[in-house]
Amino acid sequence: MTEKDTATENIITDAMANPSPAKSMGDPGITPLSPSHTQQNDTDQVPSGLSFDVVVAIDFGTTSSGYAYAFTKEPECIHTMRRWEGGDPGVSNQKTPTTILLTPDRKFHSFGYAARDFYHDLDPSESKHWLYLEKFKMKLHTTANLSIDTDLHAANGKRVKALDIFAYALAFFKEQALKELSDQTGGEFDNNDVRWVITVPAIWKMPAKQFMREAAYKAALVSRENPEQLIISLEPEAASIYCRKLRLHQMVDLGTHTTQNGFSPTDNVGSGITQAKEHVRRNRQSRTFLVENVIGELWSELEEGDRYVVVDCGGGTVDLTVHQIRLPEGHLKELYKASGGPYGSLGIDYEFEKLLCKIFGQDFIDQFKIKRPAAWVDLMIAFESRKRAAAPDRTNPLNINLPFSFIDYYKKFRGHSVEHALRKSNVDFVKWSSQGMLRMSPDAMNSLFKPTIDHIIQHLTELFEKPEVSNIKFLFLVGGFAESPLLQQAVQNMLQGRSRIIIPHDVGLTILKGAVLFGLDPSIIKVRRSPLTYGVGVLNRFVEGKHPPEKLLVKDGTRWCTDVFDTFIAADQSVALGEMVKRSYTPAKPSQQVIVIHVYCAEKESAVFISEPGVRKCGTLRLDVSGTESTAPRREIQTLMQFGDTEIRAMAVDVSTGRTVKASIDFLSC
């Protein structure tokens, strides 16, 4: 390369300090030679899955979890997991609670109903030594600097490593699924024959997705040497894939005036779901769901270019995705980057807790949770079953059982009775019933839902105002919280008939079934939108009048502008499956063994410098060039980064030798 050529070069900066991350870097490191985009064929993507005998999907939810599977020879048959031991009154879901119990010496004991029931039966003097965790998935979304060392708090206040807990949970599902597969096939089923799929919210950032992958490695679900055996599925995408297959008897259409399944959904906003649940219960003995080989009946109404929204309402998050249908194959294109927030049904539990604090005092509730953790779990289970009975047209009150230890501990703590506290509080819509229950008026229960539903409706309203989200034909309401008649009515009122609202039967299993279909054909989503702007910091030749003087760096007589943001991909940019961002780098010294490049990201669509507000270091790209020594005067390492999949991938090759260079992107060490 001539001196003249170097005038157009960018040089990577590899440090991070303010205001100029590059000023303190010493050696600038590496030189990008040829920034460009390249389009790969779909066949270069995630392997189709045909090399595996079975696809097992794990829906790791905030409140409940489960697995489902399909054999690659029978892709139209999706089998859901066996019934779990235990269960709750009024809950017909086949999933199990996302609860985990460790022994006092921190060994895995049980998961799901088994964990909850065992913990509940422990004597209070014993239970305080056991480590019980529930609803811990949200920690991955809410932790700003998520790392391998992030902690969780058990019910007794003790800290445990989040990675251990997630790994224990995945190992539990691996054991259950392999045992069921072995029973089905009549021999020991080999884990190497399984493609695993784990579902995550679409709004999760890359560190949280990588964390799930790290937990899967720790659980021996898959090995680091064979990473493609595990794929990450985005929850609303999975729901979207399944909804493509829906037949008319497998859903409730809230927007039509015609009768379906023998009822008119407009008679009562909750009646459709009630009858749908009955339909599911009648068919519960069969755990196999048949899906259409072609697009389902509903989709026969869709034309090329039609748009729809999937609203995934779970326990922790609400995730929204906007898809467009591409015929004749029925492939999907994402029209607007995934959006949403922590507006799941957990918000209603927090409102109930706030109400209890208002009546009995924050100090008492905090103490009770620590001193009687199992009784607190009991109280929240009692609330959960009544929460499911909330409806817009309900007139009779809802009774919530207070555990005896709550009543007893309150008397010891305050010196007067629970009944006295209720009389003295300003909360007049909650009364004490003589059977030892809190009696809530329907309005009181509905008011607990209001903040969470308001968040969802506000987000939906803003989404529907975007130009990309016009002329929406269907809105699919999925996830466990979608069963709530209060939420259904709010969405209906907000849409005012602009789109048809479709709720699949067995709505809590929609994502699970869709994740299996995704595992069978990961190339079904052809185009995605990048949630963030990604790039690296580089040095450009300094141009007087264009570049700010404080960015000037003089090195070996050459004037450079530091901290220039070299954009790989912009937020909300459309990325085709298989589309690669290509950069070529050269090591600073011939003896260099490892090249480390800092990756930066921003929520805004464009950034000029990596030192701007809103731009942050979010990962590192590591190229291991040891063992690829070359006689070429300048070694060129060509790096390909793939952004069109559910995870960001990196591949690299030494151009002079043609040998593969080990490349990895780490989002957890920042």
mmCIF file with all atom_site columns, C-alpha atoms in Angstrom, residues 210-384:
data_model
loop_
_atom_site.group_PDB
_atom_site.id
_atom_site.type_symbol
_atom_site.label_atom_id
_atom_site.label_alt_id
_atom_site.label_comp_id
_atom_site.label_asym_id
_atom_site.label_entity_id
_atom_site.label_seq_id
_atom_site.pdbx_PDB_ins_code
_atom_site.Cartn_x
_atom_site.Cartn_y
_atom_site.Cartn_z
_atom_site.occupancy
_atom_site.B_iso_or_equiv
_atom_site.pdbx_formal_charge
_atom_site.auth_seq_id
_atom_site.auth_comp_id
_atom_site.auth_asym_id
_atom_site.auth_atom_id
_atom_site.pdbx_PDB_model_num
ATOM 1   C CA . GLN A 1 210 ? -25.204 -13.751 25.508 1.00 0.00 ? 210 GLN A CA 1
ATOM 2   C CA . PHE A 1 211 ? -25.855 -14.422 29.216 1.00 0.00 ? 211 PHE A CA 1
ATOM 3   C CA . MET A 1 212 ? -28.482 -17.048 28.293 1.00 0.00 ? 212 MET A CA 1
ATOM 4   C CA . ARG A 1 213 ? -25.982 -18.659 25.923 1.00 0.00 ? 213 ARG A CA 1
ATOM 5   C CA . GLU A 1 214 ? -23.315 -18.706 28.663 1.00 0.00 ? 214 GLU A CA 1
ATOM 6   C CA . ALA A 1 215 ? -25.836 -20.333 31.032 1.00 0.00 ? 215 ALA A CA 1
ATOM 7   C CA . ALA A 1 216 ? -26.567 -22.966 28.352 1.00 0.00 ? 216 ALA A CA 1
ATOM 8   C CA . TYR A 1 217 ? -22.837 -23.734 28.087 1.00 0.00 ? 217 TYR A CA 1
ATOM 9   C CA . LYS A 1 218 ? -22.572 -24.028 31.882 1.00 0.00 ? 218 LYS A CA 1
ATOM 10  C CA . ALA A 1 219 ? -25.618 -26.340 31.933 1.00 0.00 ? 219 ALA A CA 1
ATOM 11  C CA . ALA A 1 220 ? -23.984 -28.527 29.225 1.00 0.00 ? 220 ALA A CA 1
ATOM 12  C CA . LEU A 1 221 ? -27.023 -27.965 27.017 1.00 0.00 ? 221 LEU A CA 1
ATOM 13  C CA . VAL A 1 222 ? -24.507 -27.412 24.216 1.00 0.00 ? 222 VAL A CA 1
ATOM 14  C CA . SER A 1 223 ? -20.729 -26.992 24.079 1.00 0.00 ? 223 SER A CA 1
ATOM 15  C CA . ARG A 1 224 ? -18.703 -23.929 23.085 1.00 0.00 ? 224 ARG A CA 1
ATOM 16  C CA . GLU A 1 225 ? -17.221 -26.051 20.290 1.00 0.00 ? 225 GLU A CA 1
ATOM 17  C CA . ASN A 1 226 ? -20.673 -26.551 18.782 1.00 0.00 ? 226 ASN A CA 1
ATOM 18  C CA . PRO A 1 227 ? -22.492 -23.218 19.333 1.00 0.00 ? 227 PRO A CA 1
ATOM 19  C CA . GLU A 1 228 ? -24.876 -23.659 16.392 1.00 0.00 ? 228 GLU A CA 1
ATOM 20  C CA . GLN A 1 229 ? -26.597 -26.486 18.285 1.00 0.00 ? 229 GLN A CA 1
ATOM 21  C CA . LEU A 1 230 ? -28.322 -23.711 20.263 1.00 0.00 ? 230 LEU A CA 1
ATOM 22  C CA . ILE A 1 231 ? -30.288 -20.905 18.679 1.00 0.00 ? 231 ILE A CA 1
ATOM 23  C CA . ILE A 1 232 ? -31.855 -17.950 20.460 1.00 0.00 ? 232 ILE A CA 1
ATOM 24  C CA . SER A 1 233 ? -35.456 -17.249 19.468 1.00 0.00 ? 233 SER A CA 1
ATOM 25  C CA . LEU A 1 234 ? -37.125 -13.871 20.006 1.00 0.00 ? 234 LEU A CA 1
ATOM 26  C CA . GLU A 1 235 ? -40.457 -14.386 21.757 1.00 0.00 ? 235 GLU A CA 1
ATOM 27  C CA . PRO A 1 236 ? -42.785 -12.244 19.581 1.00 0.00 ? 236 PRO A CA 1
ATOM 28  C CA . GLU A 1 237 ? -41.104 -13.647 16.451 1.00 0.00 ? 237 GLU A CA 1
ATOM 29  C CA . ALA A 1 238 ? -41.820 -17.184 17.648 1.00 0.00 ? 238 ALA A CA 1
ATOM 30  C CA . ALA A 1 239 ? -45.450 -16.203 18.275 1.00 0.00 ? 239 ALA A CA 1
ATOM 31  C CA . SER A 1 240 ? -45.624 -14.663 14.802 1.00 0.00 ? 240 SER A CA 1
ATOM 32  C CA . ILE A 1 241 ? -44.300 -17.846 13.188 1.00 0.00 ? 241 ILE A CA 1
ATOM 33  C CA . TYR A 1 242 ? -46.893 -19.948 15.006 1.00 0.00 ? 242 TYR A CA 1
ATOM 34  C CA . CYS A 1 243 ? -49.746 -17.558 14.238 1.00 0.00 ? 243 CYS A CA 1
ATOM 35  C CA . ARG A 1 244 ? -49.049 -18.084 10.516 1.00 0.00 ? 244 ARG A CA 1
ATOM 36  C CA . LYS A 1 245 ? -50.235 -21.646 10.982 1.00 0.00 ? 245 LYS A CA 1
ATOM 37  C CA . LEU A 1 246 ? -53.472 -20.889 12.830 1.00 0.00 ? 246 LEU A CA 1
ATOM 38  C CA . ARG A 1 247 ? -56.703 -22.485 11.755 1.00 0.00 ? 247 ARG A CA 1
ATOM 39  C CA . LEU A 1 248 ? -59.969 -20.745 12.523 1.00 0.00 ? 248 LEU A CA 1
ATOM 40  C CA . HIS A 1 249 ? -60.906 -23.144 15.332 1.00 0.00 ? 249 HIS A CA 1
ATOM 41  C CA . GLN A 1 250 ? -57.564 -22.464 17.048 1.00 0.00 ? 250 GLN A CA 1
ATOM 42  C CA . MET A 1 251 ? -58.201 -18.805 17.854 1.00 0.00 ? 251 MET A CA 1
ATOM 43  C CA . VAL A 1 252 ? -60.615 -16.176 19.109 1.00 0.00 ? 252 VAL A CA 1
ATOM 44  C CA . ASP A 1 253 ? -61.274 -13.133 16.916 1.00 0.00 ? 253 ASP A CA 1
ATOM 45  C CA . LEU A 1 254 ? -62.292 -10.294 19.248 1.00 0.00 ? 254 LEU A CA 1
ATOM 46  C CA . GLY A 1 255 ? -63.104 -7.958  16.399 1.00 0.00 ? 255 GLY A CA 1
ATOM 47  C CA . THR A 1 256 ? -65.752 -9.875  14.458 1.00 0.00 ? 256 THR A CA 1
ATOM 48  C CA . HIS A 1 257 ? -69.492 -9.940  14.943 1.00 0.00 ? 257 HIS A CA 1
ATOM 49  C CA . THR A 1 258 ? -69.766 -13.390 13.406 1.00 0.00 ? 258 THR A CA 1
ATOM 50  C CA . THR A 1 259 ? -70.022 -16.465 15.568 1.00 0.00 ? 259 THR A CA 1
ATOM 51  C CA . GLN A 1 260 ? -66.967 -18.697 15.837 1.00 0.00 ? 260 GLN A CA 1
ATOM 52  C CA . ASN A 1 261 ? -66.741 -21.925 17.824 1.00 0.00 ? 261 ASN A CA 1
ATOM 53  C CA . GLY A 1 262 ? -70.393 -21.501 18.749 1.00 0.00 ? 262 GLY A CA 1
ATOM 54  C CA . PHE A 1 263 ? -70.088 -18.146 20.505 1.00 0.00 ? 263 PHE A CA 1
ATOM 55  C CA . SER A 1 264 ? -70.038 -14.500 19.549 1.00 0.00 ? 264 SER A CA 1
ATOM 56  C CA . PRO A 1 265 ? -66.884 -12.838 20.926 1.00 0.00 ? 265 PRO A CA 1
ATOM 57  C CA . THR A 1 266 ? -68.664 -9.513  21.143 1.00 0.00 ? 266 THR A CA 1
ATOM 58  C CA . ASP A 1 267 ? -71.218 -10.814 23.648 1.00 0.00 ? 267 ASP A CA 1
ATOM 59  C CA . ASN A 1 268 ? -68.672 -10.602 26.419 1.00 0.00 ? 268 ASN A CA 1
ATOM 60  C CA . VAL A 1 269 ? -65.016 -9.764  26.121 1.00 0.00 ? 269 VAL A CA 1
ATOM 61  C CA . GLY A 1 270 ? -64.075 -12.715 28.335 1.00 0.00 ? 270 GLY A CA 1
ATOM 62  C CA . SER A 1 271 ? -66.436 -15.363 26.978 1.00 0.00 ? 271 SER A CA 1
ATOM 63  C CA . GLY A 1 272 ? -64.288 -16.219 23.978 1.00 0.00 ? 272 GLY A CA 1
ATOM 64  C CA . ILE A 1 273 ? -61.286 -17.015 26.119 1.00 0.00 ? 273 ILE A CA 1
ATOM 65  C CA . THR A 1 274 ? -63.426 -18.934 28.625 1.00 0.00 ? 274 THR A CA 1
ATOM 66  C CA . GLN A 1 275 ? -64.728 -21.229 25.894 1.00 0.00 ? 275 GLN A CA 1
ATOM 67  C CA . ALA A 1 276 ? -61.286 -21.429 24.335 1.00 0.00 ? 276 ALA A CA 1
ATOM 68  C CA . LYS A 1 277 ? -59.914 -22.659 27.671 1.00 0.00 ? 277 LYS A CA 1
ATOM 69  C CA . GLU A 1 278 ? -62.680 -25.280 27.793 1.00 0.00 ? 278 GLU A CA 1
ATOM 70  C CA . HIS A 1 279 ? -61.718 -26.363 24.275 1.00 0.00 ? 279 HIS A CA 1
ATOM 71  C CA . VAL A 1 280 ? -58.088 -26.645 25.404 1.00 0.00 ? 280 VAL A CA 1
ATOM 72  C CA . ARG A 1 281 ? -59.047 -28.606 28.537 1.00 0.00 ? 281 ARG A CA 1
ATOM 73  C CA . ARG A 1 282 ? -61.054 -31.082 26.459 1.00 0.00 ? 282 ARG A CA 1
ATOM 74  C CA . ASN A 1 283 ? -58.036 -31.636 24.252 1.00 0.00 ? 283 ASN A CA 1
ATOM 75  C CA . ARG A 1 284 ? -55.496 -31.640 27.060 1.00 0.00 ? 284 ARG A CA 1
ATOM 76  C CA . GLN A 1 285 ? -55.028 -35.407 26.985 1.00 0.00 ? 285 GLN A CA 1
ATOM 77  C CA . SER A 1 286 ? -53.341 -34.999 23.614 1.00 0.00 ? 286 SER A CA 1
ATOM 78  C CA . ARG A 1 287 ? -50.112 -33.087 24.056 1.00 0.00 ? 287 ARG A CA 1
ATOM 79  C CA . THR A 1 288 ? -49.443 -33.104 20.311 1.00 0.00 ? 288 THR A CA 1
ATOM 80  C CA . PHE A 1 289 ? -50.428 -30.102 18.230 1.00 0.00 ? 289 PHE A CA 1
ATOM 81  C CA . LEU A 1 290 ? -50.754 -30.495 14.481 1.00 0.00 ? 290 LEU A CA 1
ATOM 82  C CA . VAL A 1 291 ? -49.733 -27.449 12.484 1.00 0.00 ? 291 VAL A CA 1
ATOM 83  C CA . GLU A 1 292 ? -50.469 -26.725 8.852  1.00 0.00 ? 292 GLU A CA 1
ATOM 84  C CA . ASN A 1 293 ? -47.765 -27.600 6.339  1.00 0.00 ? 293 ASN A CA 1
ATOM 85  C CA . VAL A 1 294 ? -48.890 -24.544 4.449  1.00 0.00 ? 294 VAL A CA 1
ATOM 86  C CA . ILE A 1 295 ? -50.118 -21.207 5.753  1.00 0.00 ? 295 ILE A CA 1
ATOM 87  C CA . GLY A 1 296 ? -53.206 -21.483 8.002  1.00 0.00 ? 296 GLY A CA 1
ATOM 88  C CA . GLU A 1 297 ? -56.737 -20.463 7.075  1.00 0.00 ? 297 GLU A CA 1
ATOM 89  C CA . LEU A 1 298 ? -56.415 -17.025 8.629  1.00 0.00 ? 298 LEU A CA 1
ATOM 90  C CA . TRP A 1 299 ? -53.459 -16.297 6.394  1.00 0.00 ? 299 TRP A CA 1
ATOM 91  C CA . SER A 1 300 ? -55.348 -17.172 3.249  1.00 0.00 ? 300 SER A CA 1
ATOM 92  C CA . GLU A 1 301 ? -56.865 -13.707 3.771  1.00 0.00 ? 301 GLU A CA 1
ATOM 93  C CA . LEU A 1 302 ? -53.426 -12.079 3.685  1.00 0.00 ? 302 LEU A CA 1
ATOM 94  C CA . GLU A 1 303 ? -52.007 -10.654 0.490  1.00 0.00 ? 303 GLU A CA 1
ATOM 95  C CA . GLU A 1 304 ? -48.420 -9.841  -0.463 1.00 0.00 ? 304 GLU A CA 1
ATOM 96  C CA . GLY A 1 305 ? -47.227 -6.913  1.659  1.00 0.00 ? 305 GLY A CA 1
ATOM 97  C CA . ASP A 1 306 ? -49.946 -7.139  4.339  1.00 0.00 ? 306 ASP A CA 1
ATOM 98  C CA . ARG A 1 307 ? -48.810 -6.035  7.802  1.00 0.00 ? 307 ARG A CA 1
ATOM 99  C CA . TYR A 1 308 ? -49.623 -7.261  11.291 1.00 0.00 ? 308 TYR A CA 1
ATOM 100 C CA . VAL A 1 309 ? -48.484 -6.656  14.865 1.00 0.00 ? 309 VAL A CA 1
ATOM 101 C CA . VAL A 1 310 ? -47.690 -9.285  17.508 1.00 0.00 ? 310 VAL A CA 1
ATOM 102 C CA . VAL A 1 311 ? -48.104 -8.099  21.095 1.00 0.00 ? 311 VAL A CA 1
ATOM 103 C CA . ASP A 1 312 ? -46.477 -10.592 23.456 1.00 0.00 ? 312 ASP A CA 1
ATOM 104 C CA . CYS A 1 313 ? -47.763 -9.898  26.969 1.00 0.00 ? 313 CYS A CA 1
ATOM 105 C CA . GLY A 1 314 ? -45.807 -11.993 29.427 1.00 0.00 ? 314 GLY A CA 1
ATOM 106 C CA . GLY A 1 315 ? -45.100 -11.899 33.134 1.00 0.00 ? 315 GLY A CA 1
ATOM 107 C CA . GLY A 1 316 ? -42.097 -9.576  32.974 1.00 0.00 ? 316 GLY A CA 1
ATOM 108 C CA . THR A 1 317 ? -42.138 -7.773  29.651 1.00 0.00 ? 317 THR A CA 1
ATOM 109 C CA . VAL A 1 318 ? -44.442 -6.729  26.857 1.00 0.00 ? 318 VAL A CA 1
ATOM 110 C CA . ASP A 1 319 ? -42.778 -7.142  23.480 1.00 0.00 ? 319 ASP A CA 1
ATOM 111 C CA . LEU A 1 320 ? -44.136 -5.757  20.214 1.00 0.00 ? 320 LEU A CA 1
ATOM 112 C CA . THR A 1 321 ? -43.013 -6.692  16.729 1.00 0.00 ? 321 THR A CA 1
ATOM 113 C CA . VAL A 1 322 ? -44.348 -5.553  13.342 1.00 0.00 ? 322 VAL A CA 1
ATOM 114 C CA . HIS A 1 323 ? -44.161 -8.036  10.468 1.00 0.00 ? 323 HIS A CA 1
ATOM 115 C CA . GLN A 1 324 ? -45.002 -8.008  6.788  1.00 0.00 ? 324 GLN A CA 1
ATOM 116 C CA . ILE A 1 325 ? -45.890 -11.168 4.883  1.00 0.00 ? 325 ILE A CA 1
ATOM 117 C CA . ARG A 1 326 ? -43.909 -12.149 1.794  1.00 0.00 ? 326 ARG A CA 1
ATOM 118 C CA . LEU A 1 327 ? -45.667 -14.596 -0.474 1.00 0.00 ? 327 LEU A CA 1
ATOM 119 C CA . PRO A 1 328 ? -45.755 -17.262 -1.845 1.00 0.00 ? 328 PRO A CA 1
ATOM 120 C CA . GLU A 1 329 ? -43.536 -18.900 0.826  1.00 0.00 ? 329 GLU A CA 1
ATOM 121 C CA . GLY A 1 330 ? -45.000 -16.864 3.682  1.00 0.00 ? 330 GLY A CA 1
ATOM 122 C CA . HIS A 1 331 ? -41.608 -15.557 4.800  1.00 0.00 ? 331 HIS A CA 1
ATOM 123 C CA . LEU A 1 332 ? -41.639 -12.664 7.243  1.00 0.00 ? 332 LEU A CA 1
ATOM 124 C CA . LYS A 1 333 ? -40.024 -9.234  7.151  1.00 0.00 ? 333 LYS A CA 1
ATOM 125 C CA . GLU A 1 334 ? -39.697 -7.070  10.260 1.00 0.00 ? 334 GLU A CA 1
ATOM 126 C CA . LEU A 1 335 ? -40.938 -3.536  9.509  1.00 0.00 ? 335 LEU A CA 1
ATOM 127 C CA . TYR A 1 336 ? -40.041 -1.726  12.721 1.00 0.00 ? 336 TYR A CA 1
ATOM 128 C CA . LYS A 1 337 ? -37.478 -2.537  15.394 1.00 0.00 ? 337 LYS A CA 1
ATOM 129 C CA . ALA A 1 338 ? -38.809 -4.558  18.334 1.00 0.00 ? 338 ALA A CA 1
ATOM 130 C CA . SER A 1 339 ? -40.158 -2.360  21.102 1.00 0.00 ? 339 SER A CA 1
ATOM 131 C CA . GLY A 1 340 ? -41.832 -2.742  24.464 1.00 0.00 ? 340 GLY A CA 1
ATOM 132 C CA . GLY A 1 341 ? -40.833 -2.582  28.094 1.00 0.00 ? 341 GLY A CA 1
ATOM 133 C CA . PRO A 1 342 ? -41.175 -4.071  31.582 1.00 0.00 ? 342 PRO A CA 1
ATOM 134 C CA . TYR A 1 343 ? -44.979 -3.914  31.485 1.00 0.00 ? 343 TYR A CA 1
ATOM 135 C CA . GLY A 1 344 ? -45.785 -7.564  32.166 1.00 0.00 ? 344 GLY A CA 1
ATOM 136 C CA . SER A 1 345 ? -48.316 -8.938  34.635 1.00 0.00 ? 345 SER A CA 1
ATOM 137 C CA . LEU A 1 346 ? -45.709 -8.712  37.445 1.00 0.00 ? 346 LEU A CA 1
ATOM 138 C CA . GLY A 1 347 ? -46.636 -5.026  37.584 1.00 0.00 ? 347 GLY A CA 1
ATOM 139 C CA . ILE A 1 348 ? -50.010 -6.034  39.053 1.00 0.00 ? 348 ILE A CA 1
ATOM 140 C CA . ASP A 1 349 ? -48.245 -8.010  41.811 1.00 0.00 ? 349 ASP A CA 1
ATOM 141 C CA . TYR A 1 350 ? -46.155 -4.917  42.634 1.00 0.00 ? 350 TYR A CA 1
ATOM 142 C CA . GLU A 1 351 ? -49.324 -2.810  42.857 1.00 0.00 ? 351 GLU A CA 1
ATOM 143 C CA . PHE A 1 352 ? -50.842 -5.385  45.250 1.00 0.00 ? 352 PHE A CA 1
ATOM 144 C CA . GLU A 1 353 ? -47.676 -5.257  47.366 1.00 0.00 ? 353 GLU A CA 1
ATOM 145 C CA . LYS A 1 354 ? -47.918 -1.435  47.444 1.00 0.00 ? 354 LYS A CA 1
ATOM 146 C CA . LEU A 1 355 ? -51.541 -1.750  48.579 1.00 0.00 ? 355 LEU A CA 1
ATOM 147 C CA . LEU A 1 356 ? -50.504 -4.114  51.417 1.00 0.00 ? 356 LEU A CA 1
ATOM 148 C CA . CYS A 1 357 ? -47.788 -1.636  52.450 1.00 0.00 ? 357 CYS A CA 1
ATOM 149 C CA . LYS A 1 358 ? -50.381 1.136   52.539 1.00 0.00 ? 358 LYS A CA 1
ATOM 150 C CA . ILE A 1 359 ? -52.629 -0.931  54.828 1.00 0.00 ? 359 ILE A CA 1
ATOM 151 C CA . PHE A 1 360 ? -50.096 -2.710  57.047 1.00 0.00 ? 360 PHE A CA 1
ATOM 152 C CA . GLY A 1 361 ? -46.999 -0.523  56.702 1.00 0.00 ? 361 GLY A CA 1
ATOM 153 C CA . GLN A 1 362 ? -43.883 -0.885  54.540 1.00 0.00 ? 362 GLN A CA 1
ATOM 154 C CA . ASP A 1 363 ? -41.785 -1.810  57.599 1.00 0.00 ? 363 ASP A CA 1
ATOM 155 C CA . PHE A 1 364 ? -44.026 -4.776  58.428 1.00 0.00 ? 364 PHE A CA 1
ATOM 156 C CA . ILE A 1 365 ? -44.206 -6.097  54.836 1.00 0.00 ? 365 ILE A CA 1
ATOM 157 C CA . ASP A 1 366 ? -40.398 -5.873  54.441 1.00 0.00 ? 366 ASP A CA 1
ATOM 158 C CA . GLN A 1 367 ? -39.906 -7.779  57.706 1.00 0.00 ? 367 GLN A CA 1
ATOM 159 C CA . PHE A 1 368 ? -42.573 -10.365 56.908 1.00 0.00 ? 368 PHE A CA 1
ATOM 160 C CA . LYS A 1 369 ? -40.984 -11.168 53.514 1.00 0.00 ? 369 LYS A CA 1
ATOM 161 C CA . ILE A 1 370 ? -37.624 -11.851 55.183 1.00 0.00 ? 370 ILE A CA 1
ATOM 162 C CA . LYS A 1 371 ? -38.877 -13.607 58.347 1.00 0.00 ? 371 LYS A CA 1
ATOM 163 C CA . ARG A 1 372 ? -41.683 -15.661 56.755 1.00 0.00 ? 372 ARG A CA 1
ATOM 164 C CA . PRO A 1 373 ? -40.631 -16.038 53.107 1.00 0.00 ? 373 PRO A CA 1
ATOM 165 C CA . ALA A 1 374 ? -42.700 -19.188 52.482 1.00 0.00 ? 374 ALA A CA 1
ATOM 166 C CA . ALA A 1 375 ? -45.871 -17.517 53.820 1.00 0.00 ? 375 ALA A CA 1
ATOM 167 C CA . TRP A 1 376 ? -45.221 -14.524 51.542 1.00 0.00 ? 376 TRP A CA 1
ATOM 168 C CA . VAL A 1 377 ? -45.049 -16.922 48.570 1.00 0.00 ? 377 VAL A CA 1
ATOM 169 C CA . ASP A 1 378 ? -48.367 -18.419 49.761 1.00 0.00 ? 378 ASP A CA 1
ATOM 170 C CA . LEU A 1 379 ? -50.001 -15.005 49.879 1.00 0.00 ? 379 LEU A CA 1
ATOM 171 C CA . MET A 1 380 ? -48.850 -14.165 46.332 1.00 0.00 ? 380 MET A CA 1
ATOM 172 C CA . ILE A 1 381 ? -50.164 -17.532 45.044 1.00 0.00 ? 381 ILE A CA 1
ATOM 173 C CA . ALA A 1 382 ? -53.557 -16.717 46.616 1.00 0.00 ? 382 ALA A CA 1
ATOM 174 C CA . PHE A 1 383 ? -53.465 -13.290 44.943 1.00 0.00 ? 383 PHE A CA 1
ATOM 175 C CA . GLU A 1 384 ? -52.486 -14.825 41.572 1.00 0.00 ? 384 GLU A CA 1
#
